[in-house]
Structure formats: structure tokens, C-alpha cells
Short mmCIF file of C-alpha atoms in Angstrom, two decimals:
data_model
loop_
_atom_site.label_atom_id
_atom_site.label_comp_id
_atom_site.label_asym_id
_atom_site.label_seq_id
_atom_site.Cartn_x
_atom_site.Cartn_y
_atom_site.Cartn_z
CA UNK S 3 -12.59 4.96 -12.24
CA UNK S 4 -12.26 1.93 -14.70
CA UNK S 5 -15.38 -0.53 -14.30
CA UNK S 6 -12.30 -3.12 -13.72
CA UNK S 7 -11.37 -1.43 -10.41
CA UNK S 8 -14.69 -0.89 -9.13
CA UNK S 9 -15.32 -4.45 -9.84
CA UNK S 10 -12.37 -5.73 -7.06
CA UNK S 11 -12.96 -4.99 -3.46
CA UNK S 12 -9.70 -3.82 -2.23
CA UNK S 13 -10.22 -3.58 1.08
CA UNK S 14 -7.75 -6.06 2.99
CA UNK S 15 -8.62 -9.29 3.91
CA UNK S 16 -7.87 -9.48 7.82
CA UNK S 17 -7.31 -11.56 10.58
CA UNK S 18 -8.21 -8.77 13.03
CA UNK S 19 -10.46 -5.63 12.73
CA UNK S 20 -8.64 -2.69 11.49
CA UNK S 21 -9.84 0.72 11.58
CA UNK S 22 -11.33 1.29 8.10
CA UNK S 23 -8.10 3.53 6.97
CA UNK S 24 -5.89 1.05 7.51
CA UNK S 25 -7.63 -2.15 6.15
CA UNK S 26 -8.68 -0.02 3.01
CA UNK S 27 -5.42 1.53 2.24
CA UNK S 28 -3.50 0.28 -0.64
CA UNK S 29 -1.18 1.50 -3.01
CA UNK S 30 -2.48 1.60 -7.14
CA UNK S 31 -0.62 2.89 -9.52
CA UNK S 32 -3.71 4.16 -11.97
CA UNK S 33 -4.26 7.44 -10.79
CA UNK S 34 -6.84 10.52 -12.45
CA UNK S 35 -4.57 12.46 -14.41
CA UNK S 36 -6.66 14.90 -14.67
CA UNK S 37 -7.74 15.51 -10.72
CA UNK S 38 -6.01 17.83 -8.42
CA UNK S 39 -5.33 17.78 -4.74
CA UNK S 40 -6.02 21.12 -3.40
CA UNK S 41 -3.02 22.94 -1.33
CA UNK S 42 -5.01 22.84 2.08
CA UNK S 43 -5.56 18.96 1.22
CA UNK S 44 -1.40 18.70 0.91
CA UNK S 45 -0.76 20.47 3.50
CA UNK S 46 -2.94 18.78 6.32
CA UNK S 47 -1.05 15.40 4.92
CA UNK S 48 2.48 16.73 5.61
CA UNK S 49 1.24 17.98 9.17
CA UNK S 50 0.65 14.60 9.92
CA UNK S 51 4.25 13.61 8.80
CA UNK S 52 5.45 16.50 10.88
CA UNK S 53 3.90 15.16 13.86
CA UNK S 54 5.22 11.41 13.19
CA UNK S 55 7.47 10.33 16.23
CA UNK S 56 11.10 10.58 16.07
CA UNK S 57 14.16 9.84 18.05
CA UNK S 58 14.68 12.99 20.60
CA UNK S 59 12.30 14.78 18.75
CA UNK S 60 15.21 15.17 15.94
CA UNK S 61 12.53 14.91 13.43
CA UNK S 62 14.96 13.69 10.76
CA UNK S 63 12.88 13.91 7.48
CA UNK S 64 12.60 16.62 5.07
CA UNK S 65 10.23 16.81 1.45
CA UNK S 66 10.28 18.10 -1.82
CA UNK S 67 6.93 17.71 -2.68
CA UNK S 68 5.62 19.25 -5.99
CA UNK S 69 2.38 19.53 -7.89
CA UNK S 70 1.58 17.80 -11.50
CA UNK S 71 2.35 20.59 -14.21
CA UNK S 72 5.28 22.24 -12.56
CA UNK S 73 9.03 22.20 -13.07
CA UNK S 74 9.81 20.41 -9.58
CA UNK S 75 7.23 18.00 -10.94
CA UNK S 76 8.73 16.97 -13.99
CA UNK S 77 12.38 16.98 -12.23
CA UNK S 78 11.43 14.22 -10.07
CA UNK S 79 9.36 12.31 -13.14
CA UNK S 80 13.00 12.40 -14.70
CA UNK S 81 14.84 10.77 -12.23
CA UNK S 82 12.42 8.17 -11.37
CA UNK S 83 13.29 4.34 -13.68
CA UNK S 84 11.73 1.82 -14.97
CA UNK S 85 8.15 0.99 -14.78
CA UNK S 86 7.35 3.94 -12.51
CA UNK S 87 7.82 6.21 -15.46
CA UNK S 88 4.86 4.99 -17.09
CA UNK S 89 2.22 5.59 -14.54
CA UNK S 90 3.45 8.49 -12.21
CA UNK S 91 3.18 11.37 -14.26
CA UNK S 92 -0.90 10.84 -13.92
CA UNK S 93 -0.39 11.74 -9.71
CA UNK S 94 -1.55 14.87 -8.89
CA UNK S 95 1.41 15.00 -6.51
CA UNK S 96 5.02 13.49 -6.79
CA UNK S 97 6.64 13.97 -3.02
CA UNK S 98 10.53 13.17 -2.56
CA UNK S 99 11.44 11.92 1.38
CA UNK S 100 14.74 12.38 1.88
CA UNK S 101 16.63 11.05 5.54
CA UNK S 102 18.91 13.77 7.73
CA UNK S 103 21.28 10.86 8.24
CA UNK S 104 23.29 13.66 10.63
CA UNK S 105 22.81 16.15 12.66
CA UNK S 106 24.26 20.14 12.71
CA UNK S 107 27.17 18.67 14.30
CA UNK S 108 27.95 15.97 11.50
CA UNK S 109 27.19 13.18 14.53
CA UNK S 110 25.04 9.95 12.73
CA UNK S 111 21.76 9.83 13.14
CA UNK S 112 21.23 6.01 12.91
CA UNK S 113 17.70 5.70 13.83
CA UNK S 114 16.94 8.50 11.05
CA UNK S 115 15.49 6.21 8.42
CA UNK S 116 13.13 4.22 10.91
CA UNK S 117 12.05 7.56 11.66
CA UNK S 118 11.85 8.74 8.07
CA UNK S 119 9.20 5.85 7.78
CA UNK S 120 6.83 6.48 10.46
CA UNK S 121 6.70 10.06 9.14
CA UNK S 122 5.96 9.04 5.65
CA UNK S 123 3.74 6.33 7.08
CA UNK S 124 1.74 8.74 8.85
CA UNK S 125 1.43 10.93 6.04
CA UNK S 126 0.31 8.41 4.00
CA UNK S 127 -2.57 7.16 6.66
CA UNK S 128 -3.86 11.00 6.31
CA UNK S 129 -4.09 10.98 2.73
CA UNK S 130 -6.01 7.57 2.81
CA UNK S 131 -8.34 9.34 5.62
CA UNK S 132 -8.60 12.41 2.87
CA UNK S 133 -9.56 10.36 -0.26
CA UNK S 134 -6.39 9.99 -1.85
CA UNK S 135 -4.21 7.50 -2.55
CA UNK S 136 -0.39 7.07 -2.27
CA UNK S 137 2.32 4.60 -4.15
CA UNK S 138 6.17 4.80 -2.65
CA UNK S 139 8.36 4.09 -5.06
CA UNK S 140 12.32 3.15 -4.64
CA UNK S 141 13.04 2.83 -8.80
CA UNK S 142 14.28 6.24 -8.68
CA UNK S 143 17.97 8.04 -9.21
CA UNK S 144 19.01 9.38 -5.85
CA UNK S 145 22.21 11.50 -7.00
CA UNK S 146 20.09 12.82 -10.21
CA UNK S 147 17.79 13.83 -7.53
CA UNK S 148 20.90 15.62 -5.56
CA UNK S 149 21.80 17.42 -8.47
CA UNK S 150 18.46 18.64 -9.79
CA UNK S 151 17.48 20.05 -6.36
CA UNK S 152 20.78 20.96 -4.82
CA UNK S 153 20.33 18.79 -2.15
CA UNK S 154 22.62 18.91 0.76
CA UNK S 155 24.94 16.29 1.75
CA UNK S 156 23.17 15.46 4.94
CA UNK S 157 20.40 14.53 3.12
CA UNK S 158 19.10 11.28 1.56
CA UNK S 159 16.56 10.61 -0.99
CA UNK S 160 14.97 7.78 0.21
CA UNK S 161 11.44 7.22 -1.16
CA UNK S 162 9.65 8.99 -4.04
CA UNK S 163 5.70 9.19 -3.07
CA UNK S 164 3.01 9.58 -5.78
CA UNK S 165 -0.61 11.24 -4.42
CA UNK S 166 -3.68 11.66 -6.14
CA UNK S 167 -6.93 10.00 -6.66
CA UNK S 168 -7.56 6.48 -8.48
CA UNK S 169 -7.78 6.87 -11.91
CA UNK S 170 -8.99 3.75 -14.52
CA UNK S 171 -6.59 0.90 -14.10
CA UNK S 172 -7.34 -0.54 -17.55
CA UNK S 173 -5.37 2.53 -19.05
CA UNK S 174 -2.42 1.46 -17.51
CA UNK S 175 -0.21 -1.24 -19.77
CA UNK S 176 -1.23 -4.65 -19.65
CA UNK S 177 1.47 -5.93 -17.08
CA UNK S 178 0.43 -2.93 -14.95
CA UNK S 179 -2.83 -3.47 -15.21
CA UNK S 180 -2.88 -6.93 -14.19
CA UNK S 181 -0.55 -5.73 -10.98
CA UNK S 182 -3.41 -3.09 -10.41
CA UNK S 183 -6.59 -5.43 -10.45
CA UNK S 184 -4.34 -8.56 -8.45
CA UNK S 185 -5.96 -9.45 -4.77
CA UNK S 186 -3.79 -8.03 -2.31
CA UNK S 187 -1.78 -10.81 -0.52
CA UNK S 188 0.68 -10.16 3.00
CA UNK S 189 2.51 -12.99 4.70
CA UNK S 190 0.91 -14.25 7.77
CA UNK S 191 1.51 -13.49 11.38
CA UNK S 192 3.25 -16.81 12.15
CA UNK S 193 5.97 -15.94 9.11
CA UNK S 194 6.17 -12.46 10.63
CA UNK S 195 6.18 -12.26 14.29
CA UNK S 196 9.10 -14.73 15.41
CA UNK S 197 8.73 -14.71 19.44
CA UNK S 198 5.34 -13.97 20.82
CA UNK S 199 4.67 -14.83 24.48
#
């Protein structure tokens, strides 16, 4: 870990008290290119996407997830674009979400998406409760994504997801970098929540 990262507390600045996971969770995109998540470690954080709530149950989400060094690995690196080319090839783990935007029937599942987003949240809570750290990224190519892993119709890419522990934010570019060490800023309640009685 750079000395510039350990320097800025990233924990969230809130108006309530989160649980620890939640307020420390954030999404950097210097990870140790050199660390590895251990297969029990991925596995417990797609249990808690498979447990995510869903519509009926349909559970409409489904991964490719693949490990830094392999073939699946360096399919996904190709298809993602721009500036996410640069850093995500130092994640130990590169995770493709893809929505079942129908069912076995060919009947719309239009809550699928929402649904596709609590799993991936979830997932993403677990890893921040195991040490790691997680980036989504949308700068990807869907259909290269299709092609490369045969994906069937029914399914969406929807979010690439890079795991793996921080790495040294100063050996990311300088415009990266400067994204990396940044305070975290959200809007605030009154610009979000438009009724509240």
C-alpha cells in the first residue's frame, strides 16, 4: 500500500452510524497485482450473491468470474474500454454479472436488473467484510463479451466487477491517481429522498 493511500482516511463521512462495512467500503482502482484471493475466499463472496433477494425467488443473475493469470481472465480484460484497461489487470479477480432478462418460457423478467444489483451488492458487502475490495465497472463491450463466452441470449452483461486487495495508488497514472486519493463525496439526503413523512 502506497504511503499516499494510507495517508487518506477513506472511511465515509456520515450523517448516521453505519456498520463499519458499509461506511468503510469504497471502490479504488489501485489494486496488489501481485496478491491472490484464495478460492474458499471467492466462493463465500458469491454465496452471499446467491442468497441476495429476488423477485419470486427467480434469482435472475448469473457470473463468469475468473482468476488473474487465466484465459477467462484476460477475455474479459479485452473487452473492457477505456480507462479501466489500465488498472484492472492488477485485480486478483475480474467477475462478469450478467441479467436473465427472461425466464425458460421467454416471459420478461422486468425486475431482473434491480435484482441483479442487490445480488452484486451483497456480494460486494462480503468481500468488504473479507478484506477485499471491489470496483464495478460499465466501460466494457457487452456483445464482445457474448461472443468470447458464448453467452446465451437470455443473458445480459451488465457490470464487470474487479476484486482484490488495495495495491499503491501512486502507481496508477496521474489522472487515476488523483481519482484514487480524492475525498469521497455523495449527494445529501435532502437531494436524494424526495417525500419523507
Amino acid at each position: 500500500m502506497s504511503l499516499a493511500t494510507q495517508s487518506i482516511d477513506r472511511a465515509a463521512v456520515t450523517d448516521a452510524d453505519l456498520i463499519p462495512v458499509l461506511r468503510d467500503r469504497w471502490s479504488p482502482r489501485s489494486f496488489d497485482p501481485t496478491a491472490e484471493v484464495q478460492d474458499d475466499v471467492v466462493s463465500t463472496v458469491l454465496e452471499a450473491a446467491r442468497w441476495a433477494p429476488s423477485a419470486m425467488n427467480s434469482q435472475p443473475w448469473r457470473f463468469i468470474v475468473a482468476k488473474r493469470g487465466g484465459a477467462s481472465f484476460a477475455k474479459i480484460h479485452e473487452a473492457l474500454m477505456g480507462f479501466n484497461k489500465v488498472w484492472a489487470d492488477s485485480a486478483s479477480v475480474l467477475l462478469v454479472a450478467l441479467t436473465e432478462t427472461e425466464d425458460s418460457e421467454g416471459k420478461p423478467r422486468p425486475w431482473a436488473q434491480y435484482d441483479l444489483g442487490q445480488s452484486v451488492s451483497s456480494m460486494i458487502v462480503q468481500a468488504s467484510a473479507e478484506g477485499l475490495h471491489a470496483h464495478q465497472m460499465a466501460g466494457f463491450d457487452a456483445d464482445q463479451l457474448r461472443v468470447s463466452f458464448d453467452v446465451e441470449a437470455q443473458l445480459a452483461p451488465t457490470t464487470v466487477v474487479a476484486l482484490g486487495y488495495l495495491g499503491a495508488a501512486d502507481a496508477l497514472p496521474e489522472v487515476l491517481h488523483e481519482r484514487e486519493i480524492a475525498p469521497r463525496e455523495r449527494k445529501s439526503l435532502s437531494d436524494i429522498v424526495l417525500v419523507q413523512d
